[in-house]
């Protein structure tokens, strides 16, 4: 039975006063909030761990830079290598491949558990980290690497481990969601919104990782690895960013009852050889307005997980930001520290299924194609014939009034066709679009977007 | 590094062929799906656990009753007591207090880990189970007890354990949500929908546990205990079911831009003495149509968790049903079995905060009150004065045309007032309604509903 102390509060028998030493690598927006939680929640964290958490140092590049007053300056050090050697749990919120990887490997060699928010490193070289942690018998946790505050890594790794996941689909990059959201609500162009987002601090000075989909692709690779017990790296992800999305695309999406979202999708598919594989992709997608993902605004994230027995699950919350990311980091720190105090270990890498990663054309999806065509009879029949020939069935066609009228010399005007297909193999859809582009009566394929979440 | 076997598949060093023995207590809808997952996913489960899971027996009341063919009849036994003594992990999906409690305690005494979906038992006597598991050094897992397939117990217990949860609010009973949903969409009365739900198998023959809010209250108690590190039992929950909700209430909700949902709410509050406490309640609530909970249809569940650093999180999925519940059970079975193979233990009871449970009137909420009043000047002023006197501020008043016209003898007609308040202390709101009821010009207080999720 649980004991009570003199004040009547319960005490846990395992509570010890020997602190668990925590080292922090990086003290930017997230690192500062990690320090704040470690400080303001110290008593609660100690009770939950069964021992106090002691922040033994904070490694930064510039120890003299201005800092939030919550950071005790005497803990700052430029010697990250020395710091990781004297910690039980190392928290890495530096980002990037190096020196993060070397520092984490060094920490693990010294027997420290590792908590990282580093999606790029995990998606590029996760197996190296896992193997090192495994060899050293220490924990490797990374809830904060995917979807910020949203508990997603642990549910997929642990709660759903008795089930069979078919598909993971969601909005995992807050910056692009913010940009697309403002494009939709304010009718602005991409460059304009990105510039504004940079000024507001919602986008990096170099927005490439976000707008080109690298960040989302890293998260998709991590989620796919966990969901399908298979090694998936960022290089395996079919990636398309939002840089080609125009204000016109966004406006047309609205007119056809959709909103454009950058989606990360990882799913089980049957490959060309009939064997099961994994297909992982990131691309701008038309999402029907009635779908819950359509309502995910600003920098929020939301992820659907579809599993055999559980059915459809959705996880929603803040996908970025200092405090939300720190919340996920601290949950992992408590888990790792509890293992220090009470014994045990978190889950190791699981890639026993070792499914082949299938190419993009193994996906099945729906297309919405916008075409400028000659405004004369028979053109729709020609276009339809190209779809039918490849087994692609049309869900809807919308023909809009000619933008450019016929000229006096008899040249036809221009009409706009918007064709939405039923689900079909990606390869058939791509071949169909190529064939349509070659038709004499087709002036231009203005836009091709996949439709997801129907 | 992870090894590969001759076929090139990775092998995990800890894999053993000694099976983990699983005993199943109960073989109804959920138990049958547990057997199905254990059977159809056997190879995957073995790889994830690091050892095969062997179903050693299924305890049922009637071994001769017809069963789904997935259940191997040779495993059926009426001797539950004997069965739990020869298992490493005991899964309980019988429900109810006894004999479930005695069987689980016996299992724990024999050193078995326990996985249960039994919300009633946990909410009534969880500490006894926890203490027994603690004394025996075994796991006690219960993801399936709250919100079916939705990973919620583990995220609250583990992912958010570095954060400070302020509030948990959600739809946790699928049956009442189905009933309220059909009342709203089809304009039917409660009794009619409940009868139909019983015929369809969505409601029990005795629907009391659902419609009176006992099931939701048990889940609220479990979530509150986990979120606030405090013992909360079902007796601590301020509970009101949906039996008093009329078709008229539902129709009026729609007219004022709301939908009625049975919500479970657990939150930190400051008590009368200024000290922090926990307030837990279950009641029908008006939810604004724009709120995500308003869109949760049929038997789905959705739960919001609001935490200091993480902000607002939402978890959504199937809250009941055989396969979804079995998914949650199996996730726990894998966790418990992994601890058998690899060592370690899941989290123990955490109630160090030991916050006082505050009475219902410590809550702050908003009311929507519908009144039948005399249709003459001055009545609204009288009613408004009662609110003002108790510091309750009015957000909106809606006065509808008289239902009953004035009579020839000079008696006034009847008008309908719908008053929505701003947030105010529950005690002040309740006192205000009592005072309004006593006004001579008030014919009847037709309905009082709380408004949540604004």
mmCIF file of C-alpha atoms in Angstrom, chain B residues 1 9 49 66 79-80 96 99-100 133 239 260 272 293 295 310 325 334 348 368 393:
data_model
loop_
_atom_site.group_PDB
_atom_site.id
_atom_site.type_symbol
_atom_site.label_atom_id
_atom_site.label_comp_id
_atom_site.label_asym_id
_atom_site.label_seq_id
_atom_site.Cartn_x
_atom_site.Cartn_y
_atom_site.Cartn_z
ATOM 1 C CA UNK B 1 23.503 -3.596 -34.764
ATOM 2 C CA UNK B 9 14.710 -10.298 -42.316
ATOM 3 C CA UNK B 49 6.693 -8.593 -28.219
ATOM 4 C CA UNK B 66 -22.582 -20.745 -29.570
ATOM 5 C CA UNK B 79 -13.002 -22.163 -14.159
ATOM 6 C CA UNK B 80 -11.834 -18.555 -14.275
ATOM 7 C CA UNK B 96 -18.960 -5.220 -13.557
ATOM 8 C CA UNK B 99 -16.356 -11.428 -9.941
ATOM 9 C CA UNK B 100 -14.044 -9.239 -12.067
ATOM 10 C CA UNK B 133 -0.412 -4.689 -8.765
ATOM 11 C CA UNK B 239 -23.519 13.267 -12.697
ATOM 12 C CA UNK B 260 -26.778 18.925 -27.141
ATOM 13 C CA UNK B 272 -13.949 28.110 -1.678
ATOM 14 C CA UNK B 293 -17.279 18.371 -30.573
ATOM 15 C CA UNK B 295 -19.514 17.458 -35.311
ATOM 16 C CA UNK B 310 0.848 21.675 -24.995
ATOM 17 C CA UNK B 325 -11.974 -1.982 -27.964
ATOM 18 C CA UNK B 334 1.846 -6.141 -26.093
ATOM 19 C CA UNK B 348 2.106 2.749 -11.357
ATOM 20 C CA UNK B 368 -29.016 28.651 -21.099
ATOM 21 C CA UNK B 393 -24.082 38.668 -16.746
#
